Short mmCIF file of C-alpha atoms in Angstrom, two decimals:
data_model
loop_
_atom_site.label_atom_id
_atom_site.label_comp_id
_atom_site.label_asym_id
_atom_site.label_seq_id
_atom_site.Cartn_x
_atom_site.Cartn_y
_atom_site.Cartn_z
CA UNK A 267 0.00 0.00 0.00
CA UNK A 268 2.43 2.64 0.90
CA UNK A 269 4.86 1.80 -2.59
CA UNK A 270 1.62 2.58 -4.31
CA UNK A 271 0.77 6.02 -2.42
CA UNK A 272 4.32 6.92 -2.79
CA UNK A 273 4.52 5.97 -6.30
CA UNK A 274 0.94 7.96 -7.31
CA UNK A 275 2.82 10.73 -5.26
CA UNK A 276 5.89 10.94 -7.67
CA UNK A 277 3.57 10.40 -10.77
CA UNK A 278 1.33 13.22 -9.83
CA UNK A 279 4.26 15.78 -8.99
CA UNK A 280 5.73 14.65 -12.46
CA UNK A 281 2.30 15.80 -14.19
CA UNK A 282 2.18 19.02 -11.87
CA UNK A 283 5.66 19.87 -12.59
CA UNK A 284 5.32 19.56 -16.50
CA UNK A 285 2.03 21.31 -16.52
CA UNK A 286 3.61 24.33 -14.52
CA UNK A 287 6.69 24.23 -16.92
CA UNK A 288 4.51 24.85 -20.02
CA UNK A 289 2.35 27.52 -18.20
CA UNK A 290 5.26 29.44 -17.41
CA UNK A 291 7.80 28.92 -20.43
CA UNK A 292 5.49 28.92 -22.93
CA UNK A 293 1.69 29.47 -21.60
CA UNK A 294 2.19 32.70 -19.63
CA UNK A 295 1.80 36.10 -21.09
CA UNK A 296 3.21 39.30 -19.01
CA UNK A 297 2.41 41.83 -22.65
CA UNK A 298 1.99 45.32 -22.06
CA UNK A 299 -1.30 46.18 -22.48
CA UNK A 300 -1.87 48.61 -25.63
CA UNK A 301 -2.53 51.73 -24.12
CA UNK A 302 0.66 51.83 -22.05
CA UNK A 303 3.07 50.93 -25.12
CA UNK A 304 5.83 53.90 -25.32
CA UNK A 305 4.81 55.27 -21.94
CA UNK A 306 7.16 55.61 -19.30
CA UNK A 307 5.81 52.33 -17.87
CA UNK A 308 6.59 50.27 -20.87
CA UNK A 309 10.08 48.69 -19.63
CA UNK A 310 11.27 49.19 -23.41
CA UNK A 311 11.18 52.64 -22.61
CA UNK A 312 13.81 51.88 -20.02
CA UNK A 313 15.28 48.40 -20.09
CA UNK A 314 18.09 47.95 -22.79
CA UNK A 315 17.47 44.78 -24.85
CA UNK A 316 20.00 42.66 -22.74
CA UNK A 317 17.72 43.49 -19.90
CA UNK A 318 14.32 43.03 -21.71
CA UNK A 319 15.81 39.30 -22.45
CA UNK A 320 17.51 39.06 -18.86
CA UNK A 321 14.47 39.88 -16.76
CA UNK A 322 12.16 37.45 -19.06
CA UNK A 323 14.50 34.65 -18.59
CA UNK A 324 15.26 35.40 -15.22
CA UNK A 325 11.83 35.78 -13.90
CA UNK A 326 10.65 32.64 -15.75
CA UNK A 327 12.86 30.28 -14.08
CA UNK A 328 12.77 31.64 -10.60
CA UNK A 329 8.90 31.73 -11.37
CA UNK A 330 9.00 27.77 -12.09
CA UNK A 331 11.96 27.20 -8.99
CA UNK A 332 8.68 28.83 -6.50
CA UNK A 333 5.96 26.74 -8.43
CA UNK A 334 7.43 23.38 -8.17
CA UNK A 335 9.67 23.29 -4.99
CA UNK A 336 7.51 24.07 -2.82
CA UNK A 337 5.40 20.52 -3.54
CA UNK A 338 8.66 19.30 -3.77
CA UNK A 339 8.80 19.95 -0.20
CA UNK A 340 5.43 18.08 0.25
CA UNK A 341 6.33 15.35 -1.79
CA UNK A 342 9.91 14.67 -0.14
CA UNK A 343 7.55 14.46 3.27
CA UNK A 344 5.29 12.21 2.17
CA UNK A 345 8.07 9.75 0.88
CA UNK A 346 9.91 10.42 4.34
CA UNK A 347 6.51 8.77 5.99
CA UNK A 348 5.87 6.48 3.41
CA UNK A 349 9.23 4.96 3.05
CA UNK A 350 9.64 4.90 6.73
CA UNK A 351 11.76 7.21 7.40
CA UNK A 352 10.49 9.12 10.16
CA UNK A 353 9.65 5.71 12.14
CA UNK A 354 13.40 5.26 11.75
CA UNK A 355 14.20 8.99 12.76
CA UNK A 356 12.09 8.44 16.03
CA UNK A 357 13.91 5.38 16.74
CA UNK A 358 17.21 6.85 16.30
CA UNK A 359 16.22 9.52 18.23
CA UNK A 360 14.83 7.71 21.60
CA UNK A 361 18.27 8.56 23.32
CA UNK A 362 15.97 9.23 26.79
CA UNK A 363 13.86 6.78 28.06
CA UNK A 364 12.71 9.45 30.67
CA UNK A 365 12.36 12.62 28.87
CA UNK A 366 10.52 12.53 25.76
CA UNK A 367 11.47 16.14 24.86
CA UNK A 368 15.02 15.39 24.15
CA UNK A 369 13.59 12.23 21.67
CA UNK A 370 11.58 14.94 20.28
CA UNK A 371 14.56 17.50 19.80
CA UNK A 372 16.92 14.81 18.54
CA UNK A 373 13.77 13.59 16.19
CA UNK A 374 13.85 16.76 14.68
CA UNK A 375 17.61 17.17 14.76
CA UNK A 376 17.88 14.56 11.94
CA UNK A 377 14.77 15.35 10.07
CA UNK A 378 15.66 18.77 10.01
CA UNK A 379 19.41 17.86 9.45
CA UNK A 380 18.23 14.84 6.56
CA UNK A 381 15.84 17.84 4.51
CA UNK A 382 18.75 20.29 4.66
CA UNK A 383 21.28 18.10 2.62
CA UNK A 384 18.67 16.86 0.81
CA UNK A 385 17.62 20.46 -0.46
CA UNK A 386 21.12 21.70 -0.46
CA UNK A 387 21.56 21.38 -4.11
CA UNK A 388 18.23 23.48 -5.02
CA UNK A 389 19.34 26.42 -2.66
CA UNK A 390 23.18 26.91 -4.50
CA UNK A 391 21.37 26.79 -7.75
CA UNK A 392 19.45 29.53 -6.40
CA UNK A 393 22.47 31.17 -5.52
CA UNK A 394 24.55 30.36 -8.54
CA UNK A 395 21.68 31.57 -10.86
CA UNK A 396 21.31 35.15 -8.88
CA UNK A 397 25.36 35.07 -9.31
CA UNK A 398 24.97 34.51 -13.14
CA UNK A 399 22.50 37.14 -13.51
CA UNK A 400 24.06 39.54 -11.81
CA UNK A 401 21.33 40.18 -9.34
CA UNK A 402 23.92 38.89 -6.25
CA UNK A 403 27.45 39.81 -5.65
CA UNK A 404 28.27 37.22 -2.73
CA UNK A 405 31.03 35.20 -2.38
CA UNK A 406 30.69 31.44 -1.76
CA UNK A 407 31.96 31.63 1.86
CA UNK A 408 29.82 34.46 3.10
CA UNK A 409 27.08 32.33 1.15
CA UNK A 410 28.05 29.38 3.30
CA UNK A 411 28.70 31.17 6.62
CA UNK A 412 24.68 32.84 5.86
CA UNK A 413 23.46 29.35 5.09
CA UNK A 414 24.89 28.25 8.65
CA UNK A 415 23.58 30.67 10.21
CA UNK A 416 20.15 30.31 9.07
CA UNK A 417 20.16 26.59 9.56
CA UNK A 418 20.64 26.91 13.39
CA UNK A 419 18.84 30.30 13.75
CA UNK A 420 15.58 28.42 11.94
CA UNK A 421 16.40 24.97 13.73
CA UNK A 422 16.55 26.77 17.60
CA UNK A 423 13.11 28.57 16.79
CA UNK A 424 11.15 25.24 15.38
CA UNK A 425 12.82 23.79 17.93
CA UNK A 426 10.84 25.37 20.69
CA UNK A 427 7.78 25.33 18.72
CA UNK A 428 7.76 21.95 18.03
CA UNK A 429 8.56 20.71 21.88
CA UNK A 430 5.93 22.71 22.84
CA UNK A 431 3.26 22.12 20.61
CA UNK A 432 3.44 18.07 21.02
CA UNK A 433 3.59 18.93 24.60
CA UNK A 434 0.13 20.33 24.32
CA UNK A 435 -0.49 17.57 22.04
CA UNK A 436 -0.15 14.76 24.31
CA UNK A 437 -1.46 17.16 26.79
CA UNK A 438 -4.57 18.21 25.26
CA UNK A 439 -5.80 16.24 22.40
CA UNK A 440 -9.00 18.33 21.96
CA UNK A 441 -7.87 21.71 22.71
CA UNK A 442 -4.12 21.92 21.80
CA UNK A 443 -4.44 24.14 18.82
CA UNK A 444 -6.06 26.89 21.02
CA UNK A 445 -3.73 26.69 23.58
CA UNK A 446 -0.72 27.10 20.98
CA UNK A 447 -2.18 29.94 19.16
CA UNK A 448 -2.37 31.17 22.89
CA UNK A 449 1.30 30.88 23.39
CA UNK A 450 1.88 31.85 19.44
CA UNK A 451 0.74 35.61 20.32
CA UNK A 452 3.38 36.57 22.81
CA UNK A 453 6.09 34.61 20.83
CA UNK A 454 5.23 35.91 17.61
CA UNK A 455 5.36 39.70 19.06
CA UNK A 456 8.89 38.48 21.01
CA UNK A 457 10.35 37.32 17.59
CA UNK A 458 9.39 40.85 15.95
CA UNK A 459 10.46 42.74 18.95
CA UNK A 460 14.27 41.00 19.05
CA UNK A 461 14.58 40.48 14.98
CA UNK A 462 16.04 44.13 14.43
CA UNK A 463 18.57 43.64 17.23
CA UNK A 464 19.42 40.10 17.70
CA UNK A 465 18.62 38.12 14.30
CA UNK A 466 19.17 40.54 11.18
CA UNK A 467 22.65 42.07 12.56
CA UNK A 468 23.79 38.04 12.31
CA UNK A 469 23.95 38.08 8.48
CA UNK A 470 24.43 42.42 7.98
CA UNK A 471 25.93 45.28 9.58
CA UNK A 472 23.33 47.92 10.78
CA UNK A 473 24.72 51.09 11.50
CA UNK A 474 23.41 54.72 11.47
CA UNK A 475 23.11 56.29 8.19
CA UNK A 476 26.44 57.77 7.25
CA UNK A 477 25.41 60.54 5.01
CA UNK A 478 23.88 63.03 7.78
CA UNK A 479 22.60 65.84 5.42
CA UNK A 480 20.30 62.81 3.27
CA UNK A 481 19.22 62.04 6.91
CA UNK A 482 18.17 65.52 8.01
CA UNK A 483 16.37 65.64 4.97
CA UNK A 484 14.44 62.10 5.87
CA UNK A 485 13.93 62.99 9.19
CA UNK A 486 12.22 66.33 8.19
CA UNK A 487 10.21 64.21 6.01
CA UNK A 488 9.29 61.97 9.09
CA UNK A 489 8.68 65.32 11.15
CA UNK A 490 6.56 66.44 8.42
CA UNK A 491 4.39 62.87 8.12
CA UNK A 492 4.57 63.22 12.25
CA UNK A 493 6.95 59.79 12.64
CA UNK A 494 8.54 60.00 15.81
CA UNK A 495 12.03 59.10 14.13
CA UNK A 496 15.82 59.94 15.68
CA UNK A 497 17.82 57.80 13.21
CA UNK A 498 17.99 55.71 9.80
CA UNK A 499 19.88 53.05 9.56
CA UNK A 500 21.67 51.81 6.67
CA UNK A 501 22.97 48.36 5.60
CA UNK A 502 25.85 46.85 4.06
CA UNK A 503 23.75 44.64 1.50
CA UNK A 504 26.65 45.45 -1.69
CA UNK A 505 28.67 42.61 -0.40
CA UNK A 506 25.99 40.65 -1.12
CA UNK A 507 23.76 41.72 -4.26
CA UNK A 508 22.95 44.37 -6.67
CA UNK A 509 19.35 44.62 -5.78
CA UNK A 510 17.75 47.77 -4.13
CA UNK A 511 15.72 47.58 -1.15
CA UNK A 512 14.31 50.07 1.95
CA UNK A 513 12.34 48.40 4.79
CA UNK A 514 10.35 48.79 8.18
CA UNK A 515 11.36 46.06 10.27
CA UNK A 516 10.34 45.57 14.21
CA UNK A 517 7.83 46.82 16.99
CA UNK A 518 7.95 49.50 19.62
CA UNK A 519 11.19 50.96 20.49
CA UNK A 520 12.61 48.35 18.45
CA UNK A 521 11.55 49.08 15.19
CA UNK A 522 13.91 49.96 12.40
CA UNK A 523 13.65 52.12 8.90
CA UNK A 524 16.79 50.93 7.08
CA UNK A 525 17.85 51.71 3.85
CA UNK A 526 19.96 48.79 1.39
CA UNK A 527 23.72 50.81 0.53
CA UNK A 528 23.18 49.76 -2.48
CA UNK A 529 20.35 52.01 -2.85
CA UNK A 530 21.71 54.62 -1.34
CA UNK A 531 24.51 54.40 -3.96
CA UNK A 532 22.17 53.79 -7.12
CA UNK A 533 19.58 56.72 -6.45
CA UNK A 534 19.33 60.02 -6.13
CA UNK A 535 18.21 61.74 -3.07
CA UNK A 536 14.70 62.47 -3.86
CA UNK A 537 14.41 59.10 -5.55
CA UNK A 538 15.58 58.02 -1.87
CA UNK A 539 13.15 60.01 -0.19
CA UNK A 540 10.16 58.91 -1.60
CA UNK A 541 11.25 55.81 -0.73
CA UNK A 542 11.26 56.78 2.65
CA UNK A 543 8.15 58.22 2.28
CA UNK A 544 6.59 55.18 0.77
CA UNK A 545 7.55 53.35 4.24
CA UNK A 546 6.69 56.23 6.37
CA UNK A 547 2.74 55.20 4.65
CA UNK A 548 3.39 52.08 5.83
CA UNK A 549 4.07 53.10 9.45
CA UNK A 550 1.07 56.11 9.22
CA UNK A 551 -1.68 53.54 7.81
CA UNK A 552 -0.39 51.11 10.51
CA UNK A 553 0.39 48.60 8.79
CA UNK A 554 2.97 46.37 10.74
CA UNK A 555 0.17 46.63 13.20
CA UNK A 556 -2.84 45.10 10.61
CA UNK A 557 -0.25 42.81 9.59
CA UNK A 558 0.46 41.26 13.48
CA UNK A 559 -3.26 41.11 13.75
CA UNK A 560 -3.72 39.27 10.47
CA UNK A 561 -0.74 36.84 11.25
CA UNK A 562 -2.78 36.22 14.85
CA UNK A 563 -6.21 35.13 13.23
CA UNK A 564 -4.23 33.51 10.48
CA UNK A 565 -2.30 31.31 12.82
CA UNK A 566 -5.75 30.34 14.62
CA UNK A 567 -7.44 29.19 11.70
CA UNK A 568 -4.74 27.30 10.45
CA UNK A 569 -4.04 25.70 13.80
CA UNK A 570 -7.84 24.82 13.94
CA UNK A 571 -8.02 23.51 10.40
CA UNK A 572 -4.83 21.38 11.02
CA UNK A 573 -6.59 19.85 14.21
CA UNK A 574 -9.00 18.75 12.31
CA UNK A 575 -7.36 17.70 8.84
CA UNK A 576 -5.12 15.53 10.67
CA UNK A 577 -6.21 13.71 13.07
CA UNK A 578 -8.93 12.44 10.01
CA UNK A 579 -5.28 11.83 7.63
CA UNK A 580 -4.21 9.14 10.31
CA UNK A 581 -7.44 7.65 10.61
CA UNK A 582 -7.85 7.09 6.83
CA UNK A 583 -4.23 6.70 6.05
CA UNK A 584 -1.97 5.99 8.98
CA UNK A 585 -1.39 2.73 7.95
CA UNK A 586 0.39 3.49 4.60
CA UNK A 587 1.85 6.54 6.60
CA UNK A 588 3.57 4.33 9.32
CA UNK A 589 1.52 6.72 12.17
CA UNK A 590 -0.29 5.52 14.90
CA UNK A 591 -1.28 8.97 16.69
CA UNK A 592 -1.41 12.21 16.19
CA UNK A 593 1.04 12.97 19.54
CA UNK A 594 3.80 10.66 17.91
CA UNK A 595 6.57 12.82 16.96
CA UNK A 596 6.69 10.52 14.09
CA UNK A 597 3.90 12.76 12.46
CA UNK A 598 6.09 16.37 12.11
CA UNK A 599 6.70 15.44 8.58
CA UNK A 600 2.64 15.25 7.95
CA UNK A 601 2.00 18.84 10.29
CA UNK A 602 5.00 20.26 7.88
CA UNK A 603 3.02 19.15 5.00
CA UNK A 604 -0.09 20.61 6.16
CA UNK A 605 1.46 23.99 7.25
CA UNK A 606 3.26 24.64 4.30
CA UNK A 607 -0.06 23.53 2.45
CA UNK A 608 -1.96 26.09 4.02
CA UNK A 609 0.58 28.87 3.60
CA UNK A 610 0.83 28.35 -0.28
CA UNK A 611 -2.89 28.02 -0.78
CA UNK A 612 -3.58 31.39 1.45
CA UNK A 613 -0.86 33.62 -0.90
CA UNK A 614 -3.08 34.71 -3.03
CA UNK A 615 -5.46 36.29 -0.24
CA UNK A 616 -2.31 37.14 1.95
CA UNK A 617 -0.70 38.93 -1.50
CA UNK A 618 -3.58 40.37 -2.24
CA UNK A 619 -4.02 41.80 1.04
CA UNK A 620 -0.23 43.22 0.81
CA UNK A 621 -0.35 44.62 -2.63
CA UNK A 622 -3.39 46.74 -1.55
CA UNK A 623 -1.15 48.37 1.40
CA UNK A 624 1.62 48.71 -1.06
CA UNK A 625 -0.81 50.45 -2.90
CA UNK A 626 -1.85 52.91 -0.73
CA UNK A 627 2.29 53.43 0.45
CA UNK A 628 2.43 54.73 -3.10
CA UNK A 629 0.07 56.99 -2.87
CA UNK A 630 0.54 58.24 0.38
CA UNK A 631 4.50 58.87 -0.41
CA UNK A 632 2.95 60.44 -3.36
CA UNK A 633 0.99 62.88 -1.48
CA UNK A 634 3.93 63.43 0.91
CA UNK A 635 5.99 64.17 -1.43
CA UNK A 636 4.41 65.25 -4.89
CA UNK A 637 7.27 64.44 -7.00
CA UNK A 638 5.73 62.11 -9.32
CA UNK A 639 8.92 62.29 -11.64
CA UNK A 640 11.14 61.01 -9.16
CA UNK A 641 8.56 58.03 -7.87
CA UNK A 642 8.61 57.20 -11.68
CA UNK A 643 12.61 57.17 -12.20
CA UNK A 644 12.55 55.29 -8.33
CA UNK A 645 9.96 52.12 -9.73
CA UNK A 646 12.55 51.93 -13.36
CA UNK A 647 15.74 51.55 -11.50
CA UNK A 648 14.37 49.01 -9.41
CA UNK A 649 13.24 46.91 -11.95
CA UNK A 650 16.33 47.13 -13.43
CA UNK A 651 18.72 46.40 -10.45
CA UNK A 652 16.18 43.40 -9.78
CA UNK A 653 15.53 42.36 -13.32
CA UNK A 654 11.95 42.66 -11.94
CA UNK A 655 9.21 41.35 -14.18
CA UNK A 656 7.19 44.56 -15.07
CA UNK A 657 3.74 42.53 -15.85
CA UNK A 658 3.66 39.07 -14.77
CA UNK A 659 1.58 36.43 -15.55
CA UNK A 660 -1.86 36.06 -13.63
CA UNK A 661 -0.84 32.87 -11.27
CA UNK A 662 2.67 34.31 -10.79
CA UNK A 663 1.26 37.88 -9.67
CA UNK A 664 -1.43 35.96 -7.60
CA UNK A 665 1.10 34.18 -5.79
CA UNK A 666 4.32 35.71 -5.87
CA UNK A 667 3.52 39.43 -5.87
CA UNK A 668 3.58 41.01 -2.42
CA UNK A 669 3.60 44.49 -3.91
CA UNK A 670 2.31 45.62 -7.40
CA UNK A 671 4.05 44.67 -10.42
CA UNK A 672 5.69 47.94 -11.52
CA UNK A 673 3.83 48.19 -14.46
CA UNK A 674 0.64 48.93 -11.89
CA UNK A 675 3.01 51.10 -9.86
CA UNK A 676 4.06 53.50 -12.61
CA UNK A 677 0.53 53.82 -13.58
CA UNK A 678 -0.87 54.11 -10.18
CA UNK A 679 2.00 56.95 -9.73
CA UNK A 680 0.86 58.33 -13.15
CA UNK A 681 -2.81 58.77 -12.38
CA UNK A 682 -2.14 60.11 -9.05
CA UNK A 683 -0.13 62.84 -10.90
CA UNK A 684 -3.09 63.23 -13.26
CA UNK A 685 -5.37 63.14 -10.54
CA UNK A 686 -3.32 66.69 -9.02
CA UNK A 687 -1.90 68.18 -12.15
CA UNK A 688 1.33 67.28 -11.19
CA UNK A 689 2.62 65.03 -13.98
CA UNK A 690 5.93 66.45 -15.71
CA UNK A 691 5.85 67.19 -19.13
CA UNK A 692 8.20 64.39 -20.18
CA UNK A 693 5.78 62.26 -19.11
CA UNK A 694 2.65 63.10 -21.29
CA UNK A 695 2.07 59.66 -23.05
CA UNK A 696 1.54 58.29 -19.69
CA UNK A 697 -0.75 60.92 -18.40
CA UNK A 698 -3.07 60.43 -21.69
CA UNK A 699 -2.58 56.63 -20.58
CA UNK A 700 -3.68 57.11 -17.47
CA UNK A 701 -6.55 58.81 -17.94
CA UNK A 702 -7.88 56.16 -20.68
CA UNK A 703 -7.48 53.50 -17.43
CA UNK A 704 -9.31 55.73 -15.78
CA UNK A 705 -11.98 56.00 -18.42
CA UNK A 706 -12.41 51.93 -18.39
#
């Protein structure tokens, strides 16, 4: 029985991967709509040719990499329980007759350990094909030492997760999942409170933004968009790739506006400043805080669903799955599957959800800092530092696209400007654009 699951597994990835390869290789279309040929959103009007090409073929095979690995993941699990594996992990692990934590950490240990190797090879491609494009700049040793550090940064946190949630487990076999998204709240708001000052300075150095007259101008812009604010940080992020990036990272007295040094060395400094006024939306439309409260209920219903979805897996199938119960640590490879399950089938609402504050960043960066010509020049360079696909397929945007694909963002930018007569003149073929969207 569980040679024919795990064969029918294999055979349906197969068909899922092929089907996914001719969607996006050769099914897909990203064109520019008509109306918005030769405007300054068209990326012909500012892409060079080896870019145009670049970007396409970049974007399509990182666009497949996301499609397919992911039930990679799901299908590697499945054969873990199928094959036996995890039976043997658990035996292998019972190195404390007494304490069934420590057979639970050292369970994990090697499964966590086993999946690593096992998806080594996928993660240097990834690495090696950012390196070929030109999109990353880091050596193979700070690669590795990053890799490291993630594996044990990501291992300690699932670490205490997992203990405690099959302590609950055996525990509570009704009520676990409300008791963990109990515990989840504090620990979730404890992770985002220590990330800016504990995590992210492992893999970058954070330190105040060197160029002080840039910052006096940023911090007048906070003053102005009434952001308490005392400092920006910058990061070194040129060791490591060509991409531009500005975030808002952390809660409280902890949180963070830092700026990528290789955008400060790529833009100008009003390009720069509506990029800080873009994340100063984010803080004034509170999002970090609608984003914590989303993550909360999100966490709930998926901890709900998976007390119910499982339980009725090992029922039907825990023969061919080699489980006996739930409470077995033998079943993390089945919760995995489930969680990451969830996750991938929620993007599109979660995505959604984000491209609509990105949205309204824009627009409020736009009314901070009317300079619709510099928001413009801003969106083009970072398509071209990230070989960004300007109009992605549907299923790629739906899933991938946590902020607008810059086609929407020159536009939005462009009817905005429209909107309060503040378009330059260089940019009349996308006003007239605009306002035919705005006709439709």
């Amino acid at each position: 029985m569980a040679k024919k699951w795990g064969i029918a597994a294999v055979v349906l990835y197969a068909a899922y991967a092929i089907g996914m390869y001719f969607y996006i290789f050769h099914g897909a279309s990203g064109n520019i709509p008509a109306t918005l040929k030769g405007t300054v959103a068209d990326p012909q009007t500012f892409m060079t040719e080896r870019e145009l090409y670049l970007s396409e073929e970049y974007s399509k095979i990182r666009n497949f990499l996301f499609f397919v690995v992911t039930p990679f993941e799901w299908l590697v699990y499945f054969l873990i329980l199928f094959t036996g594996l995890s039976k043997a992990f658990e035996k292998w692990a019972d190195i404390s007759k007494k304490w069934r934590f420590v057979k639970n950490g050292a369970y994990l240990f090697l499964l966590y350990l086993f999946t690593t190797v096992l998806f080594y090879p996928i993660d240097v491609y990834r690495y090696q094909l950012s390196k070929n494009y030109g999109i990353s700049t880091q050596e193979f040793s700070s690669f590795m030492r990053d890799y490291i550090i993630d594996f044990w940064v990501s291992f300690g946190t699932t670490l205490i997760v997992v203990l405690v949630l099959y302590w609950l487990i055996q525990k509570s076999p009704k009520r676990w999942w409300l008791h963990a998204w109990l515990l989840t709240i504090p620990f979730a708001i404890f992770m985002m409170y220590i990330q800016p000052v504990l995590i992210d300075p492992l893999y970058n150095d954070f330190y105040p933004l060197q160029d002080k007259e840039l910052e006096s101008k940023i911090l007048a812009l906070a003053d102005e968009a009434n952001i308490p604010a005392e400092h920006v940080f910058e990061v070194n992020m040129s060791e490591k790739t060509n991409a531009l990036n500005a975030y808002v990272t952390g809660i409280g007295d902890h949180s963070r506006i830092v700026l990528w040094d290789t955008t400060l060395n790529s833009l100008t400094d009003k390009e720069i400043l509506f990029i800080m006024a873009h994340e100063m939306g984010h803080y004034v439309q509170k999002h970090i805080y609608i984003g914590i409260g989303a993550y909360i209920l999100t966490i709930l219903a998926g901890l709900w669903l998976i007390s119910k979805i499982m339980p009725w897996l090992i029922s039907k199938f825990g023969t061919a799955l080699k489980i006996e119960q739930m409470s077995d640590i033998r079943s993390l490879p089945l919760l995995l599957v489930l969680v990451s399950f969830l996750l991938f089938v929620s993007n599109p609402i979660s995505n959604l959800v984000s491209r609509y504050q990105e949205t309204r960043a824009d627009e409020y960066a736009m009314e901070l800092t009317g300079d619709a010509q510099s928001a413009v020049s801003t969106f083009q360079n970072l398509a071209k530092a990230g070989l960004s696909e300007v109009n992605p397929s549907f299923l790629v945007k739906v899933f991938r696209y946590t902020h607008p694909p810059m086609l929407e963002r020159i536009n939005t930018v462009a009817k905005f400007a429209v909107k309060n007569e503040t378009i330059p003149e260089t940019e009349n073929k996308t006003k007239n654009s605009a306002e035919h969207t705005e006709a439709e």
